[in-house]
Amino acid sequence: VELAYRDSNLRKRGWALSSGLRVEQRRQALFADVFLPPRGRHRDSFGALAEASDLEGLKTDTQALGATRTMLRGDIETQLALRLQHERIEPDGAVPSSNNTLTANWTWVKRAVNDLLDPTSGYLLEFQLGGGSKAVLSEQDFVRAYSRFARYLPVRGTDVFILRGEAGITVADSRDGVPQDFLFRTGGAQSVRGYDYQSLGVKEGDATVGGRYLATASAEYVRWFEPQWGGAVFVDAGDATDTRDDFDLRVGYGVGARWRSPAGPLAIDLAWGHQERSLRLHF
């Protein structure tokens, strides 16, 4: 459920306000963002967020203030973001902790695809680099690097072969004091199917928390029987850990259905988690 309020001419200065209250089963958020008028190729924004989540035994409460500069050049988008946040985590069966962090994050995305909503050819490439420092309002020094790649290959006219991959590393003495947004968890739809959402990570008590290393890969073939209806087969693999020695490739594979709905493409997948010997449904 979401309640939203928007104003396209805030304070009669051409500022755009986007705010809302979002309530999900496992996550709730209250947010407000103000977008200043574009200047050339870039646009500045600032905002505030309060969010609570409960995923895989990890309860997280976050309050944040941030500012972002976004620049568009053709199919390339870059962002530079500063964020001041307070985070409290409560892992089931472990000691709660909290941290205050000022982070900077740079994002570069190239979307060389034929359709942004439902791509069938082309590729997407993303890089992120960010971190924080004890010298500037953070609990410890850390640097995070992340990359994501997706390739869409048309086959026999309307069919599509999709390759996806992502990798990440957070360089720090330990994960203590590093915000969960700068660590890694994976599992579930659009990552490693056959495993619960965000269930692949570091065990702390009875909870799964973020680790400092991430790698995933996926191959998927989509066969369109009708313009709106299709089927898919896929295999996914990956893991998120706190050390390279703990990395254990988790594999999932299965079949799915695809529907090009009026609101956008929808997918439902039935996947077998090879290591957990379990069958899961993903939507």
Backbone as numpy.savetxt, mean C-alpha at the origin, in Angstrom:
# Nx Ny Nz CAx CAy CAz Cx Cy Cz
-18.50 2.32 5.48 -19.36 3.50 5.48 -18.47 4.72 5.48
-18.81 5.70 4.64 -18.01 6.92 4.60 -18.91 8.14 4.51
-18.61 9.13 5.31 -19.25 10.43 5.26 -18.21 11.44 4.81
-18.48 12.16 3.72 -17.48 13.06 3.15 -18.04 14.46 2.99
-17.14 15.45 3.13 -17.49 16.85 2.86 -16.40 17.44 1.98
-16.80 18.08 0.88 -15.84 18.68 -0.04 -16.26 20.12 -0.36
-15.24 20.94 -0.55 -15.46 22.35 -0.90 -14.43 22.71 -1.95
-14.87 23.13 -3.13 -13.95 23.43 -4.23 -13.45 24.87 -4.22
-13.93 25.68 -3.26 -13.49 27.08 -3.22 -13.41 27.53 -1.76
-12.59 26.81 -0.98 -12.46 27.10 0.44 -11.91 28.51 0.65
-12.56 29.26 1.55 -12.18 30.63 1.88 -12.18 31.53 0.64
-12.88 31.08 -0.39 -13.00 31.83 -1.65 -11.62 32.16 -2.25
-10.69 31.20 -2.09 -9.33 31.39 -2.60 -8.96 30.32 -3.62
-9.93 29.52 -4.04 -9.62 28.46 -4.99 -8.99 27.24 -4.36
-8.95 27.18 -3.02 -8.46 25.99 -2.34 -9.52 24.89 -2.40
-9.09 23.65 -2.50 -10.02 22.52 -2.53 -9.88 21.73 -1.24
-10.99 21.55 -0.53 -11.01 20.79 0.71 -11.64 19.43 0.46
-10.97 18.38 0.92 -11.52 17.03 0.89 -11.40 16.45 2.28
-12.53 16.15 2.91 -12.51 15.65 4.28 -13.52 14.52 4.42
-13.35 13.71 5.45 -14.29 12.62 5.62 -14.05 11.80 6.87
-15.03 10.99 7.17 -14.99 10.00 8.23 -15.27 8.65 7.57
-14.32 7.71 7.69 -14.45 6.40 7.06 -14.43 5.33 8.15
-15.43 4.45 8.12 -15.54 3.38 9.11 -15.55 2.04 8.39
-14.50 1.25 8.60 -14.40 -0.09 8.06 -14.40 -1.09 9.20
-14.49 -2.37 8.85 -14.52 -3.40 9.88 -13.25 -3.39 10.72
-12.09 -3.22 10.06 -10.81 -3.31 10.76 -10.05 -1.99 10.81
-10.64 -0.91 10.27 -9.92 0.36 10.22 -10.91 1.51 10.23
-10.57 2.57 10.97 -11.39 3.77 11.00 -10.47 4.97 10.80
-10.96 5.99 10.08 -10.12 7.15 9.81 -10.95 8.41 9.74
-10.39 9.49 10.27 -10.94 10.84 10.16 -9.85 11.70 9.52
-10.16 12.37 8.40 -9.11 13.06 7.66 -9.64 14.35 7.04
-8.71 15.25 6.76 -9.01 16.49 6.04 -7.76 16.91 5.28
-7.92 17.19 3.98 -6.81 17.62 3.13 -7.22 18.87 2.37
-6.31 19.82 2.28 -6.53 21.06 1.55 -5.53 21.12 0.39
-6.04 21.27 -0.85 -5.21 21.33 -2.04 -5.19 22.76 -2.56
-4.01 23.34 -2.66 -3.88 24.69 -3.16 -4.00 24.69 -4.69
-4.31 25.83 -5.30 -4.42 25.86 -6.77 -3.10 25.44 -7.43
-3.17 24.73 -8.55 -1.94 24.31 -9.24 -1.12 25.53 -9.67
0.21 25.35 -9.62 1.13 26.38 -10.10 2.07 25.71 -11.09
1.84 25.96 -12.37 2.63 25.28 -13.38 2.32 23.79 -13.34
3.36 22.97 -13.18 3.18 21.52 -13.16 3.04 20.93 -11.77
3.12 21.75 -10.74 3.05 21.19 -9.39 1.85 21.73 -8.62
1.47 20.97 -7.59 0.36 21.35 -6.73 0.73 20.99 -5.29
0.50 21.91 -4.38 0.81 21.70 -2.96 -0.46 21.38 -2.19
-0.29 20.60 -1.12 -1.42 20.27 -0.26 -0.92 20.07 1.16
-1.86 20.17 2.11 -1.54 19.87 3.51 -2.79 19.27 4.15
-2.58 18.53 5.23 -3.73 17.87 5.83 -3.44 17.27 7.19
-4.49 16.66 7.75 -4.41 16.01 9.06 -5.16 14.69 8.99
-4.73 13.75 9.84 -5.30 12.41 9.82 -5.29 11.83 11.23
-6.39 11.16 11.58 -6.44 10.31 12.77 -6.97 8.96 12.33
-6.22 7.89 12.62 -6.57 6.57 12.10 -6.34 5.51 13.17
-7.24 4.53 13.21 -7.10 3.38 14.10 -7.32 2.11 13.28
-6.51 1.08 13.53 -6.66 -0.18 12.81 -6.38 -1.34 13.74
-6.92 -2.50 13.38 -6.71 -3.74 14.12 -6.55 -4.85 13.09
-5.28 -5.16 12.73 -4.98 -6.12 11.68 -4.01 -7.17 12.19
-4.38 -8.43 12.11 -3.53 -9.55 12.52 -2.98 -9.38 13.93
-3.86 -8.98 14.85 -3.48 -8.86 16.24 -2.72 -7.60 16.60
-2.53 -6.70 15.64 -1.80 -5.45 15.90 -2.78 -4.29 15.86
-2.97 -3.64 17.01 -3.78 -2.44 17.10 -2.87 -1.23 16.95
-3.24 -0.33 16.05 -2.44 0.85 15.76 -3.31 2.08 15.82
-2.84 3.10 16.55 -3.50 4.41 16.60 -2.51 5.46 16.12
-2.91 6.25 15.13 -2.01 7.22 14.52 -2.70 8.57 14.40
-1.97 9.64 14.76 -2.40 11.00 14.49 -1.26 11.68 13.74
-1.59 12.39 12.64 -0.54 12.93 11.79 -0.93 14.25 11.17
0.09 15.08 10.92 -0.01 16.30 10.13 0.99 16.18 8.99
0.61 16.64 7.79 1.52 16.47 6.67 1.35 17.53 5.62
2.38 17.64 4.77 2.36 18.55 3.62 3.01 17.83 2.45
2.45 18.03 1.24 2.91 17.31 0.05 2.99 18.25 -1.15
4.02 18.07 -1.96 4.10 18.72 -3.26 4.06 17.63 -4.32
3.09 17.72 -5.24 2.91 16.75 -6.31 3.20 17.43 -7.65
3.96 16.73 -8.51 4.29 17.27 -9.83 3.96 16.23 -10.89
3.31 16.66 -11.98 2.95 15.79 -13.10 3.70 16.23 -14.35
4.32 15.26 -15.00 4.96 15.49 -16.29 4.61 14.33 -17.20
3.58 14.50 -18.02 3.12 13.41 -18.87 2.59 12.26 -18.03
3.18 11.05 -18.20 2.72 9.90 -17.43 3.57 9.65 -16.19
4.37 10.67 -15.79 5.22 10.55 -14.61 4.71 11.49 -13.52
4.52 10.94 -12.32 4.10 11.72 -11.16 5.14 11.59 -10.06
5.55 12.71 -9.49 6.47 12.70 -8.36 5.82 13.41 -7.18
6.16 12.94 -5.98 5.65 13.55 -4.76 6.78 13.69 -3.75
6.78 14.80 -3.05 7.66 15.00 -1.90 6.77 15.33 -0.72
6.86 14.50 0.34 5.94 14.63 1.46 6.70 14.72 2.77
6.25 15.60 3.65 6.72 15.70 5.03 5.57 15.35 5.94
5.86 14.55 7.00 4.78 14.08 7.87 5.27 14.02 9.30
4.54 14.66 10.19 4.79 14.60 11.62 3.69 13.77 12.25
4.07 12.69 12.94 3.03 11.78 13.43 3.37 11.21 14.80
2.31 10.86 15.50 2.40 10.10 16.74 1.72 8.76 16.50
2.40 7.67 16.86 1.87 6.33 16.64 1.96 5.52 17.91
0.89 4.81 18.23 0.88 3.87 19.35 0.47 2.51 18.81
1.27 1.49 19.12 0.95 0.13 18.69 0.76 -0.76 19.90
-0.21 -1.68 19.78 -0.50 -2.65 20.84 -0.57 -4.04 20.22
0.56 -4.76 20.19 0.53 -6.13 19.68 -0.08 -7.07 20.74
-0.98 -7.94 20.32 -1.56 -8.90 21.26 -0.45 -9.76 21.85
-0.43 -9.85 23.19 0.56 -10.69 23.85 1.94 -10.08 23.95
2.08 -8.78 23.67 3.38 -8.13 23.75 3.21 -6.73 24.36
4.32 -6.09 24.66 4.30 -4.80 25.34 3.93 -3.69 24.36
2.96 -2.82 24.68 2.63 -1.69 23.80 3.80 -0.70 23.74
3.81 0.11 22.68 4.84 1.13 22.54 4.29 2.29 21.74
4.98 3.42 21.81 4.56 4.59 21.04 5.80 5.35 20.58
5.64 6.13 19.51 6.76 6.92 19.01 6.24 8.17 18.33
7.10 9.18 18.32 6.85 10.42 17.58 7.90 10.51 16.48
7.46 10.82 15.26 8.37 10.77 14.12 8.07 11.89 13.14
9.15 12.53 12.65 9.06 13.43 11.51 9.74 12.72 10.35
8.99 12.46 9.28 9.53 11.72 8.14 9.44 12.56 6.87
10.36 12.28 5.96 10.32 12.81 4.60 10.28 11.63 3.65
9.46 11.74 2.59 9.34 10.63 1.65 9.19 11.17 0.24
9.99 10.59 -0.68 9.94 10.97 -2.09 9.42 9.78 -2.89
8.45 10.04 -3.78 7.84 9.00 -4.59 7.90 9.39 -6.06
8.27 8.41 -6.89 8.32 8.59 -8.35 7.51 7.46 -8.97
6.52 7.80 -9.79 5.65 6.81 -10.42 5.53 7.09 -11.91
5.73 6.06 -12.73 5.49 6.16 -14.17 4.38 5.18 -14.52
3.30 5.71 -15.11 2.15 4.89 -15.49 2.05 4.88 -17.02
2.82 4.00 -17.64 2.83 3.89 -19.10 1.88 2.77 -19.52
0.58 3.00 -19.30 -0.44 1.99 -19.59 -1.50 2.58 -20.50
-2.27 1.69 -21.13 -3.29 2.16 -22.06 -4.56 2.63 -21.35
-4.77 2.22 -20.11 -5.97 2.59 -19.35 -5.58 2.62 -17.88
-5.72 3.78 -17.22 -5.32 3.88 -15.81 -6.20 3.04 -14.91
-7.48 2.88 -15.26 -8.41 2.15 -14.41 -8.32 0.64 -14.62
-8.18 0.23 -15.88 -8.18 -1.20 -16.21 -7.14 -1.47 -17.30
-5.84 -1.46 -16.95 -4.80 -1.59 -17.96 -4.75 -2.99 -18.56
-4.52 -3.05 -19.86 -4.33 -4.33 -20.55 -3.01 -4.38 -21.31
-2.29 -3.26 -21.39 -0.96 -3.25 -21.98 -0.16 -2.11 -21.36
1.16 -2.27 -21.36 2.03 -1.26 -20.79 2.62 -1.70 -19.47
3.11 -0.72 -18.71 3.74 -1.05 -17.43 3.59 0.10 -16.44
3.76 -0.24 -15.17 3.78 0.71 -14.07 5.06 0.51 -13.28
5.75 1.60 -12.97 7.00 1.53 -12.23 6.98 2.59 -11.13
7.31 2.18 -9.91 7.26 3.10 -8.76 8.50 2.92 -7.90
9.04 4.05 -7.44 10.15 4.06 -6.48 9.80 4.99 -5.33
10.19 4.60 -4.13 10.03 5.45 -2.95 11.32 5.46 -2.15
11.65 6.62 -1.60 12.81 6.75 -0.73 12.44 7.73 0.37
12.62 7.31 1.62 12.25 8.18 2.72 12.92 7.75 4.01
12.63 8.50 5.09 13.21 8.14 6.38 13.04 9.23 7.40
13.70 9.01 8.54 13.67 9.96 9.64 14.99 9.94 10.37
15.18 10.92 11.28 16.45 11.04 11.99 16.20 11.44 13.44
17.03 10.90 14.35 16.96 11.30 15.75 17.28 12.78 15.92
18.02 13.32 14.98 18.37 14.74 15.07 17.17 15.65 14.80
16.11 15.09 14.18 14.94 15.89 13.82 13.66 15.15 14.23
13.39 15.11 15.53 12.10 14.69 16.09 11.74 13.22 15.88
12.68 12.34 15.57 12.37 10.92 15.41 13.04 10.11 16.52
12.50 8.90 16.75 13.01 8.04 17.81 14.37 7.45 17.45
14.62 7.19 16.18 15.90 6.67 15.74 16.11 7.01 14.27
17.35 6.77 13.80 17.68 7.01 12.40 17.23 5.81 11.56
16.57 6.09 10.44 16.18 5.01 9.53 15.98 5.57 8.13
16.21 4.70 7.13 15.99 5.02 5.72 15.23 3.86 5.11
14.19 4.17 4.35 13.36 3.14 3.71 13.40 3.32 2.20
13.64 2.22 1.49 13.59 2.22 0.03 12.59 1.15 -0.41
11.79 1.49 -1.41 10.73 0.58 -1.87 10.57 0.75 -3.37
10.30 -0.36 -4.08 10.03 -0.29 -5.51 8.93 -1.28 -5.86
8.18 -0.94 -6.89 7.06 -1.79 -7.35 7.02 -1.75 -8.87
6.71 -2.89 -9.47 6.68 -3.00 -10.92 5.50 -3.86 -11.33
4.81 -3.45 -12.39 3.73 -4.26 -12.98 3.83 -4.15 -14.50
3.74 -5.30 -15.16 3.81 -5.35 -16.63 2.57 -6.04 -17.15
1.88 -5.39 -18.11 0.66 -5.91 -18.70 0.94 -6.26 -20.16
0.78 -7.53 -20.51 1.10 -8.01 -21.86 -0.16 -8.55 -22.52
-0.65 -7.91 -23.58 -1.83 -8.44 -24.28 -1.49 -9.75 -25.00
-2.43 -10.71 -24.93 -2.24 -12.02 -25.54 -3.51 -12.37 -26.32
-3.35 -12.78 -27.56 -4.48 -13.26 -28.37 -5.64 -12.25 -28.38
-5.30 -11.00 -28.53 -6.35 -9.99 -28.64 -6.75 -9.39 -27.32
-7.66 -10.06 -26.58 -8.20 -9.46 -25.36 -7.61 -10.04 -24.08
-6.95 -11.20 -24.15 -6.38 -11.79 -22.94 -5.17 -10.96 -22.48
-4.85 -11.08 -21.17 -3.76 -10.30 -20.60 -2.91 -11.19 -19.70
-1.59 -11.09 -19.84 -0.64 -11.73 -18.94 -0.02 -10.64 -18.08
-0.11 -10.79 -16.75 0.30 -9.73 -15.83 1.44 -10.25 -14.95
2.51 -9.49 -14.91 3.65 -9.77 -14.03 3.76 -8.62 -13.02
3.88 -8.98 -11.74 4.02 -7.96 -10.69 5.19 -8.33 -9.78
5.81 -7.31 -9.22 6.86 -7.54 -8.25 7.06 -6.32 -7.38
7.52 -6.52 -6.17 7.85 -5.41 -5.29 8.97 -5.84 -4.35
9.76 -4.85 -3.90 10.86 -5.11 -2.99 11.04 -3.88 -2.11
11.44 -4.13 -0.87 11.65 -3.02 0.05 12.65 -3.36 1.12
13.32 -2.34 1.64 14.26 -2.50 2.73 14.23 -1.24 3.59
14.25 -1.43 4.90 14.38 -0.33 5.85 15.69 -0.50 6.58
16.59 0.45 6.40 17.90 0.39 7.03 17.82 1.09 8.37
17.97 0.31 9.46 17.91 0.85 10.81 18.55 -0.16 11.76
18.95 0.31 12.94 19.55 -0.59 13.92 18.56 -1.66 14.37
17.28 -1.29 14.46 16.21 -2.22 14.79 14.90 -1.63 14.30
13.83 -2.41 14.36 12.52 -1.88 13.94 11.87 -1.05 15.04
12.39 -1.08 16.26 11.83 -0.31 17.37 11.93 1.18 17.07
10.82 1.89 17.23 10.80 3.32 16.98 10.56 3.71 15.55
10.49 2.73 14.63 10.21 3.02 13.23 8.70 2.89 13.01
8.02 3.88 12.43 6.57 3.77 12.20 6.24 2.57 11.32
5.06 2.00 11.54 4.65 0.84 10.76 4.57 1.17 9.26
4.27 2.43 8.90 4.23 2.82 7.49 5.60 2.70 6.82
6.66 2.67 7.60 8.01 2.57 7.05 8.60 1.18 7.26
7.75 0.23 7.65 8.11 -1.18 7.71 7.21 -1.94 6.74
7.30 -3.27 6.72 6.62 -4.04 5.69 5.86 -5.22 6.27
4.62 -5.35 5.80 3.82 -6.58 5.94 3.21 -6.88 4.58
2.86 -8.13 4.36 2.25 -8.48 3.09 1.30 -9.65 3.30
0.71 -10.11 2.22 -0.29 -11.17 2.29 -1.66 -10.64 1.94
-2.44 -11.45 1.20 -3.80 -11.08 0.85 -3.91 -10.63 -0.60
-5.05 -10.03 -0.93 -5.34 -9.61 -2.30 -4.28 -8.64 -2.79
-3.88 -8.78 -4.06 -2.91 -7.94 -4.74 -1.51 -8.04 -4.15
-1.25 -9.10 -3.35 0.12 -9.34 -2.90 0.38 -10.85 -2.95
0.28 -11.55 -1.82 0.46 -13.00 -1.80 -0.88 -13.63 -1.41
-1.64 -14.02 -2.42 -2.95 -14.62 -2.17 -2.78 -16.04 -1.62
-3.76 -16.48 -0.86 -3.66 -17.75 -0.16 -3.30 -17.56 1.31
-3.03 -16.30 1.69 -2.68 -15.95 3.07 -3.52 -14.76 3.50
-3.79 -14.64 4.78 -4.61 -13.55 5.27 -3.95 -12.20 5.00
-4.78 -11.17 4.91 -4.32 -9.81 4.66 -3.33 -9.37 5.74
-2.13 -8.93 5.32 -1.09 -8.42 6.22 -0.61 -9.46 7.25
-0.76 -10.75 6.94 -0.39 -11.79 7.89 1.07 -12.23 7.78
1.75 -11.82 6.71 3.16 -12.18 6.53 4.02 -11.01 7.01
4.74 -11.25 8.09 5.56 -10.22 8.70 6.32 -10.82 9.86
6.54 -10.01 10.89 7.32 -10.42 12.05 6.37 -10.73 13.19
6.55 -11.87 13.83 5.73 -12.23 14.97 6.24 -11.53 16.24
5.33 -10.80 16.88 5.63 -10.15 18.16 4.47 -10.47 19.10
4.71 -11.36 20.07 3.62 -11.89 20.85 2.73 -12.73 19.95
1.43 -12.43 19.98 0.47 -13.13 19.11 0.12 -12.31 17.86
0.83 -11.21 17.63 0.52 -10.31 16.53 1.57 -10.40 15.44
1.20 -9.90 14.25 2.12 -9.75 13.13 2.39 -8.26 12.95
3.67 -7.88 13.08 4.06 -6.48 12.93 4.98 -6.35 11.73
5.30 -5.11 11.36 6.12 -4.87 10.18 7.57 -5.23 10.38
8.21 -5.70 9.31 9.63 -6.02 9.31 10.41 -5.09 8.39
11.73 -5.31 8.33 12.60 -4.41 7.56 12.89 -4.87 6.15
12.38 -6.04 5.75 12.64 -6.55 4.41 11.35 -7.04 3.78
11.22 -6.82 2.47 10.03 -7.24 1.72 10.43 -7.65 0.32
9.84 -8.74 -0.16 9.95 -9.12 -1.58 8.74 -9.94 -1.95
8.08 -9.60 -3.05 6.95 -10.38 -3.57 7.03 -10.42 -5.08
6.41 -11.45 -5.66 6.32 -11.58 -7.12 5.02 -12.29 -7.45
4.48 -12.01 -8.63 3.21 -12.59 -9.03 3.15 -12.71 -10.55
2.55 -13.80 -11.01 2.26 -13.98 -12.44 0.80 -14.38 -12.57
0.09 -13.74 -13.50 -1.35 -13.96 -13.63 -1.76 -13.91 -15.11
-2.62 -14.83 -15.49 -3.15 -14.85 -16.85 -4.67 -14.67 -16.77
-5.17 -13.66 -17.47 -6.60 -13.35 -17.47 -7.17 -13.64 -18.85
-8.17 -14.48 -18.90 -8.86 -14.83 -20.15 -10.24 -14.20 -20.14
-10.52 -13.31 -21.12 -11.82 -12.64 -21.21 -12.72 -13.43 -22.15
-13.78 -14.03 -21.57 -14.73 -14.80 -22.37 -15.76 -13.90 -23.02
-16.10 -12.81 -22.33 -17.02 -11.79 -22.81 -16.39 -10.44 -22.51
-16.90 -9.34 -23.12 -16.30 -8.03 -22.83 -16.27 -7.68 -21.35
-17.28 -8.14 -20.57 -17.33 -7.82 -19.15 -16.92 -8.97 -18.22
-16.80 -10.19 -18.73 -16.57 -11.35 -17.87 -15.31 -12.10 -18.28
-14.51 -12.48 -17.25 -13.29 -13.22 -17.52 -12.92 -14.12 -16.37
-11.91 -14.95 -16.59 -11.37 -15.83 -15.57 -9.87 -15.68 -15.50
-9.25 -16.11 -14.39 -7.82 -15.92 -14.20 -7.22 -17.13 -13.50
-5.95 -17.38 -13.78 -5.13 -18.31 -13.02 -3.89 -17.52 -12.59
-3.32 -17.86 -11.43 -2.23 -17.05 -10.91 -1.36 -17.85 -9.95
-0.16 -17.34 -9.73 0.75 -17.84 -8.70 1.45 -16.63 -8.09
1.47 -16.57 -6.77 2.11 -15.48 -6.03 3.17 -16.06 -5.10
4.15 -15.26 -4.76 5.19 -15.68 -3.81 5.76 -14.44 -3.13
6.17 -14.59 -1.86 6.79 -13.46 -1.18 6.80 -13.64 0.32
7.40 -12.65 0.99 7.47 -12.66 2.45 7.93 -11.28 2.91
7.69 -10.99 4.20 8.21 -9.80 4.85 8.83 -10.24 6.16
10.07 -9.84 6.42 10.81 -10.31 7.60 11.62 -9.16 8.20
12.23 -9.45 9.35 13.07 -8.44 10.01 14.55 -8.64 9.72
14.93 -9.82 9.24 16.30 -10.09 8.82 16.28 -10.89 7.53
17.35 -10.80 6.75 17.41 -11.55 5.51 17.46 -13.06 5.76
18.04 -13.47 6.89 18.13 -14.90 7.19 16.77 -15.51 7.46
15.80 -14.69 7.91 14.46 -15.21 8.24 13.55 -15.28 7.02
14.02 -14.77 5.88 13.16 -14.73 4.70 12.81 -16.15 4.25
11.50 -16.41 4.16 11.00 -17.74 3.77 9.91 -17.51 2.72
10.20 -17.85 1.47 9.28 -17.57 0.37 7.97 -18.32 0.57
6.87 -17.59 0.73 5.54 -18.18 0.86 4.88 -18.16 -0.52
4.28 -19.29 -0.90 3.72 -19.43 -2.23 2.22 -19.65 -2.13
1.48 -18.99 -3.01 0.04 -19.19 -3.14 -0.34 -19.24 -4.60
-1.34 -20.03 -4.93 -1.79 -20.13 -6.33 -3.27 -20.47 -6.35
-3.92 -20.16 -7.48 -5.34 -20.43 -7.55 -5.98 -19.91 -8.83
-7.31 -19.76 -8.77 -8.11 -19.32 -9.89 -9.03 -18.20 -9.43
-9.54 -17.43 -10.40 -10.42 -16.34 -10.03 -11.37 -15.95 -11.15
-12.31 -15.08 -10.82 -13.27 -14.52 -11.77 -13.06 -13.02 -11.86
-13.30 -12.45 -13.04 -13.13 -11.02 -13.26 -14.40 -10.43 -13.88
-14.77 -9.23 -13.42 -15.95 -8.53 -13.94 -15.60 -7.07 -14.11
-15.78 -6.55 -15.33 -15.61 -5.13 -15.58 -16.93 -4.44 -15.24
-17.06 -4.03 -14.01 -18.30 -3.41 -13.55 -18.34 -1.94 -13.98
-19.53 -1.30 -13.91 -19.60 0.13 -14.23 -18.72 0.99 -13.32
-18.42 0.49 -12.12 -17.60 1.25 -11.17 -16.12 0.92 -11.29
-15.77 -0.02 -12.18 -14.37 -0.42 -12.30 -14.23 -1.93 -12.21
-13.03 -2.46 -12.48 -12.84 -3.90 -12.49 -12.89 -4.51 -11.09
-13.56 -5.64 -10.96 -13.65 -6.37 -9.71 -13.10 -7.77 -9.90
-12.49 -8.31 -8.84 -11.89 -9.64 -8.91 -12.26 -10.43 -7.66
-12.55 -11.71 -7.84 -12.73 -12.63 -6.72 -11.85 -13.84 -7.00
-10.98 -14.18 -6.04 -9.99 -15.23 -6.23 -10.11 -16.28 -5.14
-9.92 -17.53 -5.53 -9.83 -18.64 -4.60 -8.39 -19.14 -4.66
-7.66 -19.01 -3.54 -6.22 -19.26 -3.54 -5.84 -20.26 -2.46
-4.86 -21.11 -2.79 -4.33 -22.11 -1.87 -2.97 -21.62 -1.36
-2.85 -21.47 -0.03 -1.58 -21.10 0.59 -0.74 -22.36 0.79
0.32 -22.50 0.03 1.07 -23.75 -0.01 1.67 -24.10 1.35
2.30 -23.14 2.04 2.93 -23.44 3.33 1.91 -23.66 4.43
0.80 -22.91 4.40 -0.20 -23.05 5.46 -1.23 -24.15 5.17
-1.19 -24.69 3.96 -2.13 -25.76 3.57 -3.56 -25.33 3.83
-3.93 -24.16 3.32 -5.26 -23.63 3.57 -5.78 -22.91 2.32
-7.10 -22.88 2.19 -7.78 -22.25 1.06 -8.45 -20.97 1.53
-8.23 -19.87 0.78 -8.79 -18.59 1.17 -9.45 -17.91 -0.03
-10.48 -17.12 0.28 -11.20 -16.35 -0.72 -10.76 -14.89 -0.61
-10.41 -14.28 -1.74 -9.98 -12.88 -1.79 -10.86 -12.10 -2.73
-11.18 -10.86 -2.35 -12.06 -10.01 -3.15 -11.39 -8.66 -3.34
